[in-house]
Tab-separated table of C-alpha atoms in Angstrom:
chain	number	residue	atom	x	y	z
A	1054	MET	CA	-20.354	12.368	-65.199
A	1055	ALA	CA	-17.678	15.034	-65.024
A	1056	ASP	CA	-20.230	17.562	-63.795
A	1057	SER	CA	-21.379	15.137	-61.088
A	1058	THR	CA	-17.810	14.644	-59.899
A	1059	ALA	CA	-17.212	18.379	-59.875
A	1060	ASP	CA	-20.383	18.952	-57.850
A	1061	ALA	CA	-19.318	16.319	-55.328
A	1062	THR	CA	-15.874	17.862	-55.059
A	1063	GLU	CA	-17.381	21.316	-54.551
A	1064	THR	CA	-19.759	19.976	-51.888
A	1065	ASN	CA	-16.907	18.258	-50.057
A	1066	ALA	CA	-14.848	21.437	-50.235
A	1067	ASP	CA	-17.718	23.471	-48.804
A	1068	THR	CA	-18.210	20.970	-46.017
A	1069	LEU	CA	-14.480	20.962	-45.235
A	1070	SER	CA	-14.488	24.749	-45.107
A	1071	LEU	CA	-17.425	24.756	-42.711
A	1072	ARG	CA	-15.706	22.168	-40.523
A	1073	ARG	CA	-12.634	24.395	-40.353
A	1074	GLU	CA	-14.785	27.332	-39.303
A	1075	LEU	CA	-16.390	25.200	-36.565
A	1076	LYS	CA	-12.975	24.086	-35.336
A	1077	LYS	CA	-11.848	27.716	-35.218
A	1078	VAL	CA	-14.865	28.643	-33.110
A	1079	LEU	CA	-14.201	25.767	-30.741
A	1080	THR	CA	-10.475	26.322	-30.335
A	1081	GLU	CA	-10.238	30.111	-30.513
A	1082	ASN	CA	-13.588	31.685	-29.717
A	1083	LEU	CA	-14.871	29.539	-26.863
A	1084	TYR	CA	-11.732	29.465	-24.731
A	1085	ASP	CA	-9.588	32.178	-23.202
A	1086	ASP	CA	-6.366	31.305	-21.326
A	1087	GLY	CA	-7.510	27.777	-20.562
A	1088	GLY	CA	-11.007	28.771	-19.345
A	1089	VAL	CA	-14.438	29.105	-20.896
A	1090	LYS	CA	-15.458	32.660	-21.876
A	1091	ASP	CA	-18.413	34.194	-20.122
A	1092	GLY	CA	-21.203	36.666	-20.873
A	1093	VAL	CA	-21.753	38.325	-24.242
A	1094	GLU	CA	-18.742	36.695	-25.880
A	1095	THR	CA	-20.071	33.244	-25.008
A	1096	VAL	CA	-23.479	34.048	-26.511
A	1097	LYS	CA	-21.826	35.293	-29.688
A	1098	SER	CA	-19.695	32.157	-29.851
A	1099	ILE	CA	-22.743	29.941	-29.430
A	1100	ASP	CA	-24.613	31.826	-32.170
A	1101	GLU	CA	-21.648	31.512	-34.518
A	1102	ALA	CA	-21.264	27.800	-33.789
A	1103	ILE	CA	-24.997	27.213	-34.342
A	1104	ARG	CA	-24.822	29.097	-37.659
A	1105	ILE	CA	-21.990	26.897	-38.847
A	1106	LEU	CA	-23.774	23.778	-37.693
A	1107	ASN	CA	-26.918	24.817	-39.575
A	1108	CYS	CA	-24.827	25.294	-42.706
A	1109	LEU	CA	-23.369	21.843	-42.182
A	1110	LYS	CA	-26.872	20.493	-41.802
A	1111	ARG	CA	-27.910	21.992	-45.133
A	1112	GLU	CA	-24.781	20.646	-46.774
A	1113	SER	CA	-25.443	17.210	-45.343
A	1114	LYS	CA	-28.811	17.055	-47.108
A	1115	LYS	CA	-27.015	17.245	-50.464
A	1116	ARG	CA	-25.001	14.113	-49.741
A	1117	LYS	CA	-26.002	10.499	-49.397
A	1118	ARG	CA	-25.145	8.890	-46.081
A	1119	GLU	CA	-23.399	5.545	-46.400
A	1120	SER	CA	-21.904	5.211	-42.950
A	1121	ASP	CA	-22.835	5.814	-39.302
A	1122	ILE	CA	-21.036	7.744	-36.578
A	1123	SER	CA	-18.166	5.262	-36.424
A	1124	SER	CA	-17.048	6.267	-39.908
A	1125	VAL	CA	-17.314	10.005	-39.322
A	1126	GLU	CA	-14.375	11.903	-37.946
A	1127	VAL	CA	-15.434	13.297	-34.587
A	1128	PRO	CA	-13.948	16.709	-33.765
A	1129	LYS	CA	-11.313	16.143	-31.112
A	1130	GLU	CA	-12.913	18.879	-29.000
A	1131	PHE	CA	-15.954	16.597	-28.636
A	1132	LYS	CA	-13.913	13.626	-27.430
A	1133	CYS	CA	-12.798	13.000	-23.854
A	1134	THR	CA	-9.052	12.404	-23.645
A	1135	LEU	CA	-9.673	9.805	-20.930
A	1136	SER	CA	-12.439	7.765	-22.559
A	1137	LYS	CA	-11.169	8.441	-26.108
A	1138	THR	CA	-14.810	8.684	-27.222
A	1139	ILE	CA	-17.415	11.358	-27.804
A	1140	MET	CA	-18.576	12.932	-24.554
A	1141	ILE	CA	-22.022	12.159	-23.129
A	1142	ASP	CA	-21.972	14.349	-20.041
A	1143	PRO	CA	-19.099	16.869	-20.411
A	1144	LEU	CA	-17.701	18.574	-17.311
A	1145	ILE	CA	-15.140	21.354	-17.168
A	1146	ILE	CA	-12.583	21.348	-14.353
A	1147	SER	CA	-10.545	24.197	-12.874
A	1148	SER	CA	-7.728	23.770	-15.418
A	1149	GLY	CA	-10.189	24.734	-18.174
A	1150	GLN	CA	-10.206	21.274	-19.746
A	1151	THR	CA	-13.391	19.331	-20.417
A	1152	TYR	CA	-13.865	15.598	-19.804
A	1153	GLU	CA	-16.565	12.957	-19.673
A	1154	LYS	CA	-18.203	13.080	-16.239
A	1155	ARG	CA	-17.782	9.473	-15.159
A	1156	TYR	CA	-14.176	9.300	-16.315
A	1157	ILE	CA	-12.969	12.548	-14.754
A	1158	THR	CA	-14.821	11.702	-11.533
A	1159	GLU	CA	-12.972	8.392	-11.312
A	1160	TRP	CA	-9.688	10.096	-12.187
A	1161	LEU	CA	-10.092	12.691	-9.452
A	1162	ASN	CA	-10.834	9.965	-6.935
A	1163	HIS	CA	-7.183	9.012	-7.286
A	1164	ASN	CA	-5.397	12.143	-8.549
A	1165	ARG	CA	-5.351	15.873	-7.984
A	1166	THR	CA	-3.934	16.784	-11.380
A	1167	CYS	CA	-5.441	17.608	-14.747
A	1168	PRO	CA	-5.060	14.505	-16.968
A	1169	LYS	CA	-4.119	16.577	-20.014
A	1170	THR	CA	-2.054	19.483	-18.693
A	1171	LYS	CA	-0.689	17.631	-15.605
A	1172	GLU	CA	-1.439	20.829	-13.676
A	1173	LEU	CA	-1.914	20.404	-9.924
A	1174	LEU	CA	-5.507	21.393	-9.195
A	1175	SER	CA	-5.872	23.858	-6.348
A	1176	GLN	CA	-9.487	22.793	-5.980
A	1177	VAL	CA	-11.558	19.920	-7.282
A	1178	ARG	CA	-14.460	21.695	-8.937
A	1179	MET	CA	-16.425	20.203	-11.814
A	1180	THR	CA	-19.003	22.229	-13.738
A	1181	PRO	CA	-21.290	21.043	-16.548
A	1182	ASN	CA	-20.034	22.365	-19.872
A	1183	HIS	CA	-23.408	23.215	-21.412
A	1184	LEU	CA	-21.821	24.863	-24.430
A	1185	ILE	CA	-19.878	21.795	-25.507
A	1186	ASN	CA	-22.839	19.593	-24.640
A	1187	ASP	CA	-25.157	21.567	-26.937
A	1188	LEU	CA	-22.600	21.595	-29.738
A	1189	ILE	CA	-22.133	17.817	-29.527
A	1190	THR	CA	-25.902	17.330	-29.689
A	1191	GLN	CA	-26.161	19.559	-32.765
A	1192	TRP	CA	-23.197	17.828	-34.372
A	1193	CYS	CA	-24.740	14.389	-33.875
A	1194	LEU	CA	-27.978	15.555	-35.515
A	1195	VAL	CA	-26.180	17.187	-38.433
A	1196	ASN	CA	-23.777	14.376	-39.175
A	1197	ASN	CA	-25.604	11.264	-38.157
A	1198	LYS	CA	-29.231	11.912	-37.245
A	1199	VAL	CA	-28.741	9.552	-34.304
A	1200	ASP	CA	-29.090	9.917	-30.572
A	1201	ARG	CA	-26.103	10.650	-28.368
A	1202	PRO	CA	-24.354	7.486	-27.104
A	1203	LYS	CA	-25.562	6.209	-23.736
A	1204	PRO	CA	-23.282	5.452	-20.758
A	1205	GLN	CA	-22.237	1.790	-20.725
A	1206	PRO	CA	-19.152	0.861	-18.653
A	1207	SER	CA	-19.316	0.358	-14.898
A	1208	ASP	CA	-17.135	2.492	-12.635
A	1209	PHE	CA	-14.791	-0.490	-12.210
A	1210	GLU	CA	-14.499	-0.899	-15.984
A	1211	ILE	CA	-13.850	2.820	-16.366
A	1212	ALA	CA	-11.058	2.718	-13.801
A	1213	THR	CA	-9.554	-0.379	-15.403
A	1214	GLU	CA	-9.703	1.213	-18.842
A	1215	MET	CA	-8.101	4.464	-17.690
A	1216	PHE	CA	-5.395	3.150	-15.428
A	1217	THR	CA	-4.213	0.003	-17.186
A	1218	GLY	CA	-3.663	1.356	-20.664
A	1219	ASP	CA	0.078	1.920	-20.262
A	1220	ILE	CA	0.877	-0.998	-17.949
A	1221	GLU	CA	1.975	-3.458	-20.612
A	1222	SER	CA	4.240	-0.873	-22.228
A	1223	LEU	CA	5.799	-0.178	-18.819
A	1224	LEU	CA	6.434	-3.888	-18.341
A	1225	HIS	CA	8.036	-4.087	-21.785
A	1226	ARG	CA	10.378	-1.225	-20.936
A	1227	ILE	CA	11.343	-2.912	-17.661
A	1228	SER	CA	11.961	-6.382	-19.088
A	1229	SER	CA	13.320	-5.663	-22.565
A	1230	PRO	CA	17.058	-6.338	-22.986
A	1231	SER	CA	17.212	-3.359	-25.334
A	1232	SER	CA	15.986	-0.902	-22.674
A	1233	SER	CA	18.548	1.369	-21.087
A	1234	VAL	CA	19.049	1.199	-17.332
A	1235	ALA	CA	17.616	4.698	-17.000
A	1236	ASP	CA	14.502	3.694	-18.948
A	1237	GLN	CA	14.071	0.544	-16.848
A	1238	ILE	CA	14.289	2.570	-13.647
A	1239	GLU	CA	11.816	5.184	-14.895
A	1240	ALA	CA	9.307	2.533	-16.000
A	1241	ALA	CA	9.699	0.533	-12.763
A	1242	LYS	CA	9.075	3.643	-10.652
A	1243	GLU	CA	5.938	4.433	-12.628
A	1244	LEU	CA	4.695	0.845	-12.260
A	1245	SER	CA	5.239	0.933	-8.491
A	1246	LEU	CA	3.265	4.177	-8.368
A	1247	GLN	CA	0.396	2.807	-10.459
A	1248	THR	CA	0.160	-0.449	-8.481
A	1249	SER	CA	0.171	1.563	-5.262
A	1250	ARG	CA	-2.687	3.837	-6.344
A	1251	PHE	CA	-5.008	1.543	-8.253
A	1252	VAL	CA	-6.385	-1.832	-7.191
A	1253	ASN	CA	-7.464	-2.378	-10.803
A	1254	VAL	CA	-3.842	-2.293	-11.943
A	1255	ARG	CA	-2.814	-4.929	-9.371
A	1256	ASP	CA	-5.514	-7.242	-10.678
A	1257	PHE	CA	-4.941	-6.467	-14.355
A	1258	PHE	CA	-1.146	-6.906	-14.182
A	1259	VAL	CA	-1.229	-10.463	-12.854
A	1260	ALA	CA	-4.476	-11.730	-14.410
A	1261	LYS	CA	-4.418	-10.174	-17.875
A	1262	ILE	CA	-0.787	-9.822	-18.966
A	1263	PRO	CA	0.833	-13.144	-19.948
A	1264	ASP	CA	3.861	-14.161	-17.855
A	1265	SER	CA	3.842	-10.733	-16.227
A	1266	ILE	CA	5.525	-11.650	-12.925
A	1267	THR	CA	8.429	-13.496	-14.545
A	1268	ARG	CA	8.936	-10.633	-16.989
A	1269	LEU	CA	8.871	-8.089	-14.170
A	1270	LEU	CA	11.538	-9.971	-12.222
A	1271	THR	CA	13.789	-10.690	-15.207
A	1272	PRO	CA	16.110	-7.653	-14.750
A	1273	LEU	CA	16.818	-8.718	-11.141
A	1274	SER	CA	16.944	-12.470	-11.771
A	1275	VAL	CA	19.725	-12.116	-14.319
A	1276	LEU	CA	21.864	-10.328	-11.717
A	1277	GLY	CA	22.083	-13.433	-9.530
A	1278	ASP	CA	23.785	-12.711	-6.206
A	1279	GLU	CA	24.358	-9.103	-7.264
A	1280	VAL	CA	20.642	-8.375	-7.090
A	1281	ASP	CA	21.311	-4.996	-5.465
A	1282	SER	CA	23.739	-3.759	-8.124
A	1283	ASN	CA	20.927	-1.526	-9.401
A	1284	PRO	CA	19.305	-0.459	-6.100
A	1285	GLU	CA	16.750	1.949	-7.598
A	1286	LEU	CA	15.423	-0.659	-10.015
A	1287	GLN	CA	15.379	-3.328	-7.301
A	1288	GLU	CA	13.489	-1.064	-4.904
A	1289	SER	CA	10.777	-0.209	-7.440
A	1290	ILE	CA	10.282	-3.823	-8.548
A	1291	ILE	CA	10.047	-5.129	-4.978
A	1292	THR	CA	7.636	-2.310	-4.133
A	1293	SER	CA	5.451	-3.315	-7.100
A	1294	LEU	CA	5.518	-6.923	-5.870
A	1295	PHE	CA	4.354	-5.785	-2.454
A	1296	ASN	CA	1.545	-3.698	-3.930
A	1297	MET	CA	0.333	-6.624	-6.016
A	1298	SER	CA	0.564	-9.033	-3.070
A	1299	THR	CA	-2.105	-7.050	-1.226
A	1300	PHE	CA	-4.688	-8.093	-3.828
A	1301	GLU	CA	-6.190	-11.347	-2.559
A	1302	LYS	CA	-6.356	-13.117	-5.921
A	1303	ASN	CA	-2.642	-12.538	-6.516
A	1304	LYS	CA	-1.275	-14.079	-3.315
A	1305	THR	CA	-1.163	-17.711	-4.437
A	1306	LEU	CA	-0.013	-16.898	-7.974
A	1307	LEU	CA	2.874	-14.824	-6.655
A	1308	SER	CA	4.035	-17.413	-4.124
A	1309	GLU	CA	3.889	-20.245	-6.630
A	1310	ASN	CA	6.042	-18.376	-9.132
A	1311	PRO	CA	9.495	-19.985	-8.642
A	1312	GLN	CA	11.307	-16.646	-8.850
A	1313	VAL	CA	9.322	-14.624	-6.314
A	1314	ILE	CA	10.229	-16.076	-2.894
A	1315	PRO	CA	13.969	-16.528	-3.648
A	1316	LEU	CA	14.167	-12.962	-4.920
A	1317	LEU	CA	12.386	-11.659	-1.819
A	1318	ALA	CA	14.834	-13.606	0.361
A	1319	LYS	CA	17.800	-12.002	-1.402
A	1320	SER	CA	16.198	-8.580	-1.145
A	1321	LEU	CA	15.869	-8.974	2.635
A	1322	LYS	CA	19.669	-9.230	2.767
A	1323	GLN	CA	20.716	-6.897	-0.040
A	1324	GLY	CA	19.111	-3.621	-0.993
A	1325	THR	CA	18.007	-0.263	0.304
A	1326	VAL	CA	16.126	0.090	3.581
A	1327	VAL	CA	12.894	0.506	1.606
A	1328	THR	CA	13.652	-2.624	-0.427
A	1329	ARG	CA	14.221	-4.731	2.697
A	1330	ARG	CA	11.168	-3.357	4.423
A	1331	ASN	CA	8.927	-3.972	1.420
A	1332	ALA	CA	10.355	-7.454	0.869
A	1333	ALA	CA	9.433	-8.326	4.470
A	1334	ALA	CA	5.986	-6.739	4.052
A	1335	THR	CA	5.428	-8.787	0.883
A	1336	LEU	CA	6.227	-12.034	2.699
A	1337	MET	CA	3.888	-11.014	5.499
A	1338	SER	CA	1.122	-10.332	2.965
A	1339	LEU	CA	1.681	-13.601	1.094
A	1340	SER	CA	1.663	-15.618	4.335
A	1341	ASP	CA	-2.029	-14.796	4.811
A	1342	ILE	CA	-2.616	-17.932	2.706
A	1343	ASP	CA	-1.919	-21.211	4.566
A	1344	SER	CA	-0.394	-22.963	1.546
A	1345	ASN	CA	1.978	-20.027	1.094
A	1346	LYS	CA	3.246	-20.447	4.671
A	1347	ILE	CA	4.627	-23.848	3.715
A	1348	ILE	CA	6.305	-22.514	0.572
A	1349	ILE	CA	7.928	-19.631	2.449
A	1350	GLY	CA	8.864	-21.827	5.435
A	1351	ASN	CA	10.716	-24.208	3.125
A	1352	SER	CA	12.705	-21.390	1.531
A	1353	GLU	CA	15.624	-19.221	2.586
A	1354	ALA	CA	13.195	-16.409	3.326
A	1355	LEU	CA	12.558	-17.547	6.919
A	1356	LYS	CA	16.244	-17.280	7.839
A	1357	ALA	CA	16.521	-13.978	5.997
A	1358	LEU	CA	13.616	-12.544	8.029
A	1359	ILE	CA	15.299	-13.593	11.286
A	1360	ASP	CA	18.596	-12.077	10.172
A	1361	LEU	CA	16.784	-8.839	9.350
A	1362	ILE	CA	15.372	-8.691	12.874
A	1363	CYS	CA	18.790	-9.381	14.321
A	1364	ASP	CA	20.872	-7.016	12.215
A	1365	SER	CA	18.682	-4.185	10.926
A	1366	ASP	CA	18.809	-0.744	12.504
A	1367	ASP	CA	15.608	0.268	10.742
A	1368	LEU	CA	12.670	-0.069	13.107
A	1369	SER	CA	10.081	-0.294	10.344
A	1370	ALA	CA	11.964	-3.102	8.569
A	1371	THR	CA	12.295	-4.998	11.871
A	1372	ASN	CA	8.601	-4.487	12.525
A	1373	GLU	CA	7.618	-5.870	9.104
A	1374	ALA	CA	9.920	-8.864	9.569
A	1375	ALA	CA	8.456	-9.563	13.024
A	1376	ASN	CA	4.917	-9.447	11.655
A	1377	ALA	CA	5.872	-11.747	8.791
A	1378	ILE	CA	7.369	-14.328	11.168
A	1379	LEU	CA	4.351	-14.063	13.453
A	1380	ASN	CA	2.113	-14.819	10.477
A	1381	LEU	CA	4.317	-17.665	9.260
A	1382	CYS	CA	4.552	-19.377	12.651
A	1383	PHE	CA	1.005	-18.918	13.881
A	1384	ASP	CA	-0.820	-22.274	13.641
A	1385	GLU	CA	2.165	-23.660	11.721
A	1386	SER	CA	4.269	-25.706	14.171
A	1387	GLU	CA	6.876	-26.782	11.612
A	1388	ASN	CA	7.677	-23.182	10.719
A	1389	CYS	CA	7.838	-22.343	14.427
A	1390	LYS	CA	10.337	-25.136	15.092
A	1391	LYS	CA	12.428	-24.109	12.087
A	1392	ALA	CA	12.450	-20.467	13.190
A	1393	ILE	CA	13.623	-21.435	16.681
A	1394	SER	CA	16.401	-23.608	15.267
A	1395	LEU	CA	17.469	-20.701	13.024
A	1396	GLY	CA	18.017	-18.377	16.001
A	1397	LEU	CA	14.730	-16.505	16.301
A	1398	ALA	CA	14.840	-16.328	20.120
A	1399	SER	CA	18.291	-14.758	20.119
A	1400	ALA	CA	17.295	-12.157	17.504
A	1401	VAL	CA	14.114	-11.232	19.376
A	1402	THR	CA	15.664	-10.977	22.857
A	1403	LYS	CA	18.545	-8.920	21.502
A	1404	ASN	CA	16.097	-6.275	20.284
A	1405	ILE	CA	13.934	-6.372	23.392
A	1406	LYS	CA	16.967	-5.802	25.601
A	1407	ALA	CA	17.904	-2.871	23.342
A	1408	GLY	CA	14.370	-1.450	23.572
A	1409	ARG	CA	13.657	-1.774	19.832
A	1410	ASN	CA	10.241	-2.830	18.488
A	1411	VAL	CA	9.409	-4.220	21.919
A	1412	ASP	CA	5.639	-4.559	21.505
A	1413	GLU	CA	5.863	-6.359	18.145
A	1414	LEU	CA	8.659	-8.679	19.272
A	1415	LEU	CA	6.934	-9.571	22.543
A	1416	ALA	CA	4.122	-11.029	20.417
A	1417	VAL	CA	6.692	-13.241	18.671
A	1418	LEU	CA	8.254	-14.252	21.975
A	1419	VAL	CA	4.840	-15.263	23.360
A	1420	LEU	CA	4.496	-17.655	20.431
A	1421	ILE	CA	7.829	-19.400	20.983
A	1422	SER	CA	8.287	-19.097	24.780
A	1423	PRO	CA	6.575	-22.451	25.578
A	1424	HIS	CA	9.613	-24.208	24.022
A	1425	GLU	CA	12.331	-25.232	26.502
A	1426	ARG	CA	15.096	-24.253	24.101
A	1427	VAL	CA	13.727	-20.719	23.933
A	1428	VAL	CA	13.436	-20.489	27.726
A	1429	GLU	CA	17.016	-21.666	28.048
A	1430	GLU	CA	18.185	-18.971	25.645
A	1431	MET	CA	16.195	-16.332	27.540
A	1432	ASP	CA	17.784	-17.479	30.821
A	1433	ASN	CA	21.248	-17.254	29.300
A	1434	VAL	CA	20.875	-13.609	28.222
A	1435	GLY	CA	19.057	-12.460	31.372
A	1436	VAL	CA	16.021	-11.095	29.525
A	1437	ILE	CA	13.903	-11.739	32.647
A	1438	TYR	CA	15.107	-8.421	34.103
A	1439	ASP	CA	14.005	-6.540	30.996
A	1440	LEU	CA	10.624	-8.257	31.039
A	1441	LEU	CA	9.992	-7.375	34.667
A	1442	SER	CA	10.969	-3.762	34.016
A	1443	ILE	CA	8.484	-3.598	31.144
A	1444	LEU	CA	5.822	-5.156	33.352
A	1445	ARG	CA	6.227	-2.469	36.010
A	1446	LYS	CA	6.139	0.436	33.567
A	1447	THR	CA	3.679	-0.497	30.849
A	1448	SER	CA	0.167	0.898	30.664
A	1449	SER	CA	-0.771	-1.292	27.701
A	1450	LEU	CA	-3.043	-4.238	28.461
A	1451	VAL	CA	-1.733	-6.208	25.478
A	1452	THR	CA	1.903	-5.645	26.448
A	1453	CYS	CA	1.130	-6.590	30.053
A	1454	GLU	CA	-0.574	-9.821	28.979
A	1455	ASN	CA	2.266	-10.765	26.640
A	1456	VAL	CA	4.958	-10.205	29.280
A	1457	VAL	CA	3.052	-12.094	31.980
A	1458	VAL	CA	2.574	-15.069	29.635
A	1459	ILE	CA	6.295	-15.104	28.772
A	1460	VAL	CA	7.344	-14.812	32.429
A	1461	PHE	CA	4.901	-17.570	33.383
A	1462	ASN	CA	6.363	-19.830	30.677
A	1463	MET	CA	9.831	-19.117	32.047
A	1464	TYR	CA	8.595	-19.963	35.556
A	1465	VAL	CA	7.145	-23.264	34.306
A	1466	LYS	CA	9.950	-24.321	31.955
A	1467	SER	CA	13.134	-22.849	33.424
A	1468	ARG	CA	15.615	-25.217	35.049
A	1469	GLU	CA	17.496	-22.302	36.593
A	1470	ARG	CA	16.842	-21.597	40.290
A	1471	SER	CA	18.064	-18.079	39.576
A	1472	THR	CA	14.850	-17.429	37.656
A	1473	MET	CA	12.696	-18.191	40.707
A	1474	LYS	CA	15.028	-16.139	42.856
A	1475	THR	CA	14.618	-13.171	40.518
A	1476	LEU	CA	10.819	-13.510	40.533
A	1477	ALA	CA	10.788	-13.676	44.340
A	1478	GLU	CA	12.940	-10.547	44.596
A	1479	GLU	CA	10.629	-8.733	42.183
A	1480	GLU	CA	7.626	-9.578	44.309
A	1481	ASN	CA	9.354	-8.640	47.579
A	1482	GLN	CA	10.514	-5.246	46.263
A	1483	HIS	CA	7.595	-4.174	44.067
A	1484	LYS	CA	4.659	-6.496	44.815
A	1485	THR	CA	4.349	-6.779	41.042
A	1486	PHE	CA	2.488	-10.076	40.901
A	1487	THR	CA	0.249	-9.299	43.863
A	1488	LYS	CA	-0.931	-6.173	42.057
A	1489	LEU	CA	-1.475	-8.057	38.820
A	1490	ALA	CA	-3.351	-10.851	40.556
A	1491	SER	CA	-5.873	-8.357	41.884
A	1492	GLN	CA	-6.372	-5.905	39.055
A	1493	GLY	CA	-5.320	-7.473	35.766
A	1494	SER	CA	-7.336	-9.141	33.012
A	1495	VAL	CA	-8.544	-12.723	33.473
A	1496	LEU	CA	-5.454	-13.987	31.663
A	1497	VAL	CA	-3.090	-11.823	33.710
A	1498	VAL	CA	-4.757	-12.712	37.020
A	1499	GLY	CA	-4.518	-16.435	36.335
A	1500	ARG	CA	-0.834	-16.320	35.352
A	1501	ALA	CA	0.076	-13.961	38.216
A	1502	GLN	CA	-1.586	-16.213	40.768
A	1503	GLY	CA	0.357	-19.185	39.409
A	1504	ILE	CA	3.629	-17.290	39.707
A	1505	LEU	CA	2.764	-16.191	43.268
A	1506	GLN	CA	2.132	-19.791	44.235
A	1507	GLY	CA	5.556	-20.744	42.928
A	1508	ILE	CA	7.218	-17.828	44.750
A	1509	ARG	CA	5.652	-18.864	48.080
A	1510	ALA	CA	6.762	-22.450	47.618
A	1511	PHE	CA	10.258	-21.309	46.713
A	1512	ALA	CA	10.420	-19.063	49.782
A	1513	ALA	CA	9.299	-21.945	52.010
A	1514	GLY	CA	11.938	-24.199	50.509
A	1515	LYS	CA	9.237	-26.400	49.049
A	1516	GLU	CA	9.534	-25.604	45.371
A	1517	THR	CA	6.833	-27.446	43.487
A	1518	GLN	CA	7.507	-29.688	40.549
A	1519	ARG	CA	7.024	-27.618	37.366
A	1520	ALA	CA	6.047	-29.395	34.218
């Protein structure tokens, strides 16, 4: 019995020694400064590795096998650091590191760095690593007498596996009361980056992590009205919300979370320029769903969007807010009425007169210009002069159509004779509507002809009744 134990110990020691020799060949002999050796040295290295593997094979015959590959320690050089499993189709990239083909291909679809060394790759070049491939094949035969594993996961599953592994730990760092502010900021920035790059992460975060949205918003929710007291953290969290809102399945879940819309409304008022812009973009994205329009329209977010248009000096933030309101009010008459009562016309005309975001805001004005209250406000600020100036100068068909529709609505709805007088002067001096009636689109021609009819009646002292 003692002799048997001694023999087993000796066999194990021999095997361990051979494994160490193989590891030395893999780590020292096959690589040189991060790259695979070439020529004679490579041949020698292969011969040495094969010799060791043959010795291992002979040793393996002396031992009884009681377990399969899952119970055998796989040399780390045979495992892909992305898939965490033995490689099936190893490729070497320009950093000198070797990875499983399907995993590194998916990685490089989104990154230009080496996953292990973080080195920026000057070129994306992948070459089959025949040496490692042959060694893995020999190792499988020696240790297990089984075939190499076959590829299983789909590309989507690979991407999900690679890019969602750290997401829950990031969320824990963001939401944990024990995390330092610096750690929260670092984790929130990384989450915003991951949700920006990978659609899989946007889906995984909301669908697979319990209570993920509430946990993400916890650090901002506890701040109450001082939501911008940590502007970096706020910016990253709102950016992550925006990224996740672009995934169709998330839109309803986000809007129905009781913390999301109120927090977005606060972030439109308080926060960095990027925070306000992304908060507006998130509301625009969420309003793609009809049921979400009602939720947002019944919140403080609608007023906050209008205030952003009125007060922001950032053109991109104003643009996002305008698009959000356009989405919210289109085919939603209650939201349109609310927006008008909250001062939308004043905010829009103020920017148009200042020449800011004119094209985007004209689209909003088209939507609300049929309302008498809006026409009255436009009359009061004299925006008709700005509209006519745009009409004379623009080369954009869309802009031309929008302005003509707004001017026509003013012609129809205005109770001010000064409006007709201004239109008549425009026609007398520039022949603006005559030109449009002869060379514009069908929409433009129709509206221009209607305005011309009104101008002629006004000039003849027979102004027609305008409904």
